[in-house]
């Protein structure tokens, strides 16, 4: 029997296991010890590990990031939690000017083992300031590692890897992924940086989806099946470093690529993936397209918000058009009951 | 009762009753999913906005927080447009793009609320710089929670306002909590106003929520500004949030705070107090007028249209 | 007779002209009124316009950015000056969560007319925290406009355009461009957003250089002449919005493209340019390459720093290899006296 | 003279003379372009680092600023590696990758200096959190300029240190200027230490630069920590920078400050004062030993190699 956990349960299990085996691991952030416990992911930790290891912070994202870095320099392994990724915009100075650079600018004399958990919001009127997904800003910066897992299995494995890693790690979670359930082994395990995961095999088109967009890709795959298009779905999992080879191999096979960013596209992960493939001289007949957020702040009203984000139908439609451009008219079957995506594993 | 007090009480009651009832109606409607963005109710804290804004002049400007319904309404923000905004309709004050956390009414001097804690503090200060630069005698009021005081932006902004002697009134609504986190779990001392004094400005605390004191403090500040004595001031108002941090419900069951703690504030409800100062016919006239206005505003929101898809791409840049 | 100005003189002239004709224009920033006056660009302004319009600020990048936004909301047109672009990492919250979003999230009710001047450092041991060029982080964000002019002519015209623009504008200056001299008309003029500039015509390869890298491209062009390679040099000038069509036209002609970023490459402007070209289905035989900073923080020692940045010789060598891969060995003539690049205009 | 004072004076003189002479030598060499990064000299301010660091124990930790030569040396940082770092050599304390603004000596508890103002403040606090967590009785000293006090990070860090009662000593070297900007053109009031008191910690000012007072303040703090009374403290030291903000020259001709203003501090030079407390043979012994050490350090730097090109890509990540 496979053990099934939800995404937040997987996150919490990773933290509990690491905190149990290593007293240097601490958790800090606004609300980590409160009754809601960061959507459950830190709930009860303070009772288990005490308020010196699990503590609420003042509303001071820049300062508290520096505090986490300082604690890391002294040998602790802080996990700094932000319930909205948007709040990282207050912490860029410490993350980029310090955490990412300290080891290099001190010639290797120090290291900064810390994890920054950043949750991306979506829907229910989150709006312009509570919905941002700004991983491209961090991908540009050398010295940071970035995970954005989509499955409960990877959530646990990546987080454990991140906690054990001796460098600053950004761990990106999407709220809607919190509904995902899937196989998660009981024991401790790690998922490596720099290794993408093929979530579904296919031969006609490669869909690379980042964070929650990979779920939309999996749904799109169901729509596409109906018209016998067989999509291969890739989750990069690790955004820095990025595993371009897995994507390359897939594209060499399918000759068609769509990257669906969970962010604005300009200077985004999609752009980077495309550029790396081109530099690797992929065959001339490969067709490529990027999708992502509309190039505006996120509006609150659902009437507009639903058009702000790519979704499974739009992905399916674009894929269809890439294969059969102009040949016949098709719309994804709005009646089709897309079964809830659940990750069976093992991976 | 002295005539002056009576006139004030009537004004205050009208504004306060209106805000309370609007939010109660929001709380009632919220579960129907007609409201399309998270709401942070100010129920229990409204007297601060009312006391301050009743002392302001039309050309004074306010900046508020995501818990901004009271600020918006107290300063005269359009009710229909606010409800339509909550409903995500194109007739909303932000065309449905902002929701409850991004209210604005430029004509009334409500220059906007923000969902990122502390962000409107320097905006208020910058706005007041422009006012002083233009020799206007208007002021800016910057409403914040005590949680915003934790942020570096608070320190930077207060310092600059003090340095440049700007016409800005900071109003800190200290309801003791930032979400579920008590002020004293984020700060060693309970003395925000005293810290602010050290930057070089008058800073006081009103700890019983008395709307008349709040009004008087603001009026005195305005008088001083009109005499040309331009400096910033800071007012810390102790208060209490009755509802949960976000959403329409009570949350005493969560255990981070007790009902007992709330008792003083519920007893001390300024709305009740004001009502007791008024003749029944006066208060009921106010109530029925306001009730009707609210009913109409929700109907307006109901009947308004959602924005068209093409609106997704408008309003990014001016002149484009 | 053409009037020749240096790049900083052109910047100062733009500010003086705009301040003279519009009392709403103010200048703030650390050191704008001090004896050095931001490398001369604001020198003497306080005497001319008074300390209410030209003022030093506390060391408070986040707060002062918010102050500038607030002043802009009230109808002023602040020019906020940062002597190092690295310091913008302290101001990301106000720039991205507020300035870029306010107009949209308030449904068009307000506008934020402000200019943020950000100077990029290089050489003389600036090191990891004083050399960053983080325009890709801003290109990702809808609601910001970005200029990065390389010529004195464009410096003046873009800055005037930026000051008159009713939206937040990031104006990026590279310290080494301060040595550039060129034709600058006396009268006031604007240079539009979204229009790239062809600085030199050529038929064999397109070199797109951003900010100071376009100077390196012009130098590379000299080297390449020696072996009869005729490079076309494009300066995007405006990074947001980006003029892809000028680049596209050039690439359709030359069939070869190198983008030389003045920044780290991952999720950079080069990636975006490549992705946009691919999405426009450029012919299959076009060869593409990106260059940019080494993917590490900038080291101080010149022994390493010289390898951190692309330079004219490396650009020339790469261009050569793109054209004659493996055919013959060539090294840019290290003796060749590259004439100082000076912009004659008129443009 | 009392024996205890004499012993201290000798220790102080040795450290202070060494720092002064190192920086004078840096200033002398600088125009030759052998030094490969901008230098921010502490000449005139060194007594603060010396007074504090002489009271520290080896396992105490310091964080400094880009004006960090004095801090680094006073805490025992390796001189040869420092000069080699300035020369951009692979033998430098940061392998030539950091330069003058990024000095570190982990073995000696110098945990690094930063070119971004204010960034080491929260680092110091976080480091001290870890010390307290581990029940160490060590402390952290956080050296900053008064300019850093402007930054939001200062407020956030001091607040957290006070809240958690952390073993950290903040030392503010208030030389009145941030580059060319006077403290009072950035802050309305000249009372940093008083503001810090309101966060809930002891905060004092020493306004004459007296090295013995600085030493005594630090020693008392350490004593208190050893007794288990763990709280942060703040020390504001008024001081004066003799040289220009960056570089080896005087800058009184620029006009942002006057030579007259400097006069008190030049008269009050702690180096001179200490020397006057010592027998001539003692001071000359110190001087010749130090002079030799400095000569050797510069030779070491001269003779060291620049890093090899492949070093460009090392040290980005640990374990890679
Ligand atoms: C910069 C930032 N950090 C964190 C949050 C998450 N958050 C939203 S409201 C809130 C509490 C703010 O408390 P306070 O300022 O006291 O206002 P109140 O809700 O009590 O009115 C927090 C932490 C945020 N929105 N912005
Ligand atoms: C965040 C940041 N803002 C601005 C600067 C530019 N800068 C470098 S040193 C300095 C002055 C700092 O003054 P102070 O803290 O008093 O230290 P001092 O130089 O007097 O020792 C400034 C503004 C910087 N390095 N970092
Ligand atoms: Mg509160
Ligand atoms: Mg100073």
PDB file of C-alpha atoms and ligand atoms in Angstrom, chain A residues 30 59 61 87 90 130, chain B residues 45 66-67 115-117 145-148 151 175 177-179 241 245, ligand 1:
ATOM      1  CA  UNK A  30       5.354  35.511  10.544  1.00  0.00           C
ATOM      2  CA  UNK A  59       6.783  42.181  10.317  1.00  0.00           C
ATOM      3  CA  UNK A  61      11.112  40.845   6.062  1.00  0.00           C
ATOM      4  CA  UNK A  87       6.844  39.754   0.586  1.00  0.00           C
ATOM      5  CA  UNK A  90      11.145  43.423   0.906  1.00  0.00           C
ATOM      6  CA  UNK A 130      -0.752  38.792  -3.171  1.00  0.00           C
TER       7      UNK A 130
ATOM      8  CA  UNK B  45     -12.130  50.061  15.301  1.00  0.00           C
ATOM      9  CA  UNK B  66      -6.104  46.631   3.499  1.00  0.00           C
ATOM     10  CA  UNK B  67      -8.328  47.018   6.576  1.00  0.00           C
ATOM     11  CA  UNK B 115      -2.231  44.934   0.827  1.00  0.00           C
ATOM     12  CA  UNK B 116       1.471  45.110   1.617  1.00  0.00           C
ATOM     13  CA  UNK B 117       1.859  46.203   5.209  1.00  0.00           C
ATOM     14  CA  UNK B 145      -1.824  49.111  12.193  1.00  0.00           C
ATOM     15  CA  UNK B 146       0.677  48.561  14.977  1.00  0.00           C
ATOM     16  CA  UNK B 147       2.085  45.707  12.900  1.00  0.00           C
ATOM     17  CA  UNK B 148       3.310  48.197  10.333  1.00  0.00           C
ATOM     18  CA  UNK B 151       8.644  47.424   9.309  1.00  0.00           C
ATOM     19  CA  UNK B 175      -5.371  46.671  18.061  1.00  0.00           C
ATOM     20  CA  UNK B 177      -2.525  41.992  16.968  1.00  0.00           C
ATOM     21  CA  UNK B 178      -1.006  41.464  13.578  1.00  0.00           C
ATOM     22  CA  UNK B 179      -3.039  38.525  12.347  1.00  0.00           C
ATOM     23  CA  UNK B 241     -10.618  44.133  16.309  1.00  0.00           C
ATOM     24  CA  UNK B 245      -8.180  38.999  10.899  1.00  0.00           C
TER      25      UNK B 245
HETATM   26  C1  LIG E   1       5.006  43.377   4.174  1.00  0.00           C
HETATM   27  C2  LIG E   1       3.956  42.438   4.606  1.00  0.00           C
HETATM   28  N1  LIG E   1       4.250  41.458   5.472  1.00  0.00           N
HETATM   29  C3  LIG E   1       3.319  40.606   5.879  1.00  0.00           C
HETATM   30  C4  LIG E   1       2.033  40.708   5.425  1.00  0.00           C
HETATM   31  C5  LIG E   1       0.966  39.716   5.891  1.00  0.00           C
HETATM   32  N2  LIG E   1       0.016  40.423   6.738  1.00  0.00           N
HETATM   33  C6  LIG E   1      -1.131  40.886   6.264  1.00  0.00           C
HETATM   34  S1  LIG E   1      -1.989  41.737   7.402  1.00  0.00           S
HETATM   35  C7  LIG E   1      -0.799  41.468   8.566  1.00  0.00           C
HETATM   36  C8  LIG E   1      -0.974  42.002   9.946  1.00  0.00           C
HETATM   37  C9  LIG E   1      -0.802  43.457  10.033  1.00  0.00           C
HETATM   38  O1  LIG E   1      -1.105  43.871  11.326  1.00  0.00           O
HETATM   39  P1  LIG E   1      -1.404  45.366  11.701  1.00  0.00           P
HETATM   40  O2  LIG E   1      -0.477  46.265  10.964  1.00  0.00           O
HETATM   41  O3  LIG E   1      -1.394  45.470  13.167  1.00  0.00           O
HETATM   42  O4  LIG E   1      -2.857  45.648  11.126  1.00  0.00           O
HETATM   43  P2  LIG E   1      -4.243  44.996  11.561  1.00  0.00           P
HETATM   44  O5  LIG E   1      -4.463  43.808  10.687  1.00  0.00           O
HETATM   45  O6  LIG E   1      -4.168  44.664  12.984  1.00  0.00           O
HETATM   46  O7  LIG E   1      -5.258  46.048  11.247  1.00  0.00           O
HETATM   47  C10 LIG E   1       0.238  40.729   8.051  1.00  0.00           C
HETATM   48  C11 LIG E   1       1.392  40.298   8.811  1.00  0.00           C
HETATM   49  C12 LIG E   1       1.756  41.715   4.497  1.00  0.00           C
HETATM   50  N3  LIG E   1       0.563  41.861   3.959  1.00  0.00           N
HETATM   51  N4  LIG E   1       2.723  42.575   4.112  1.00  0.00           N
END
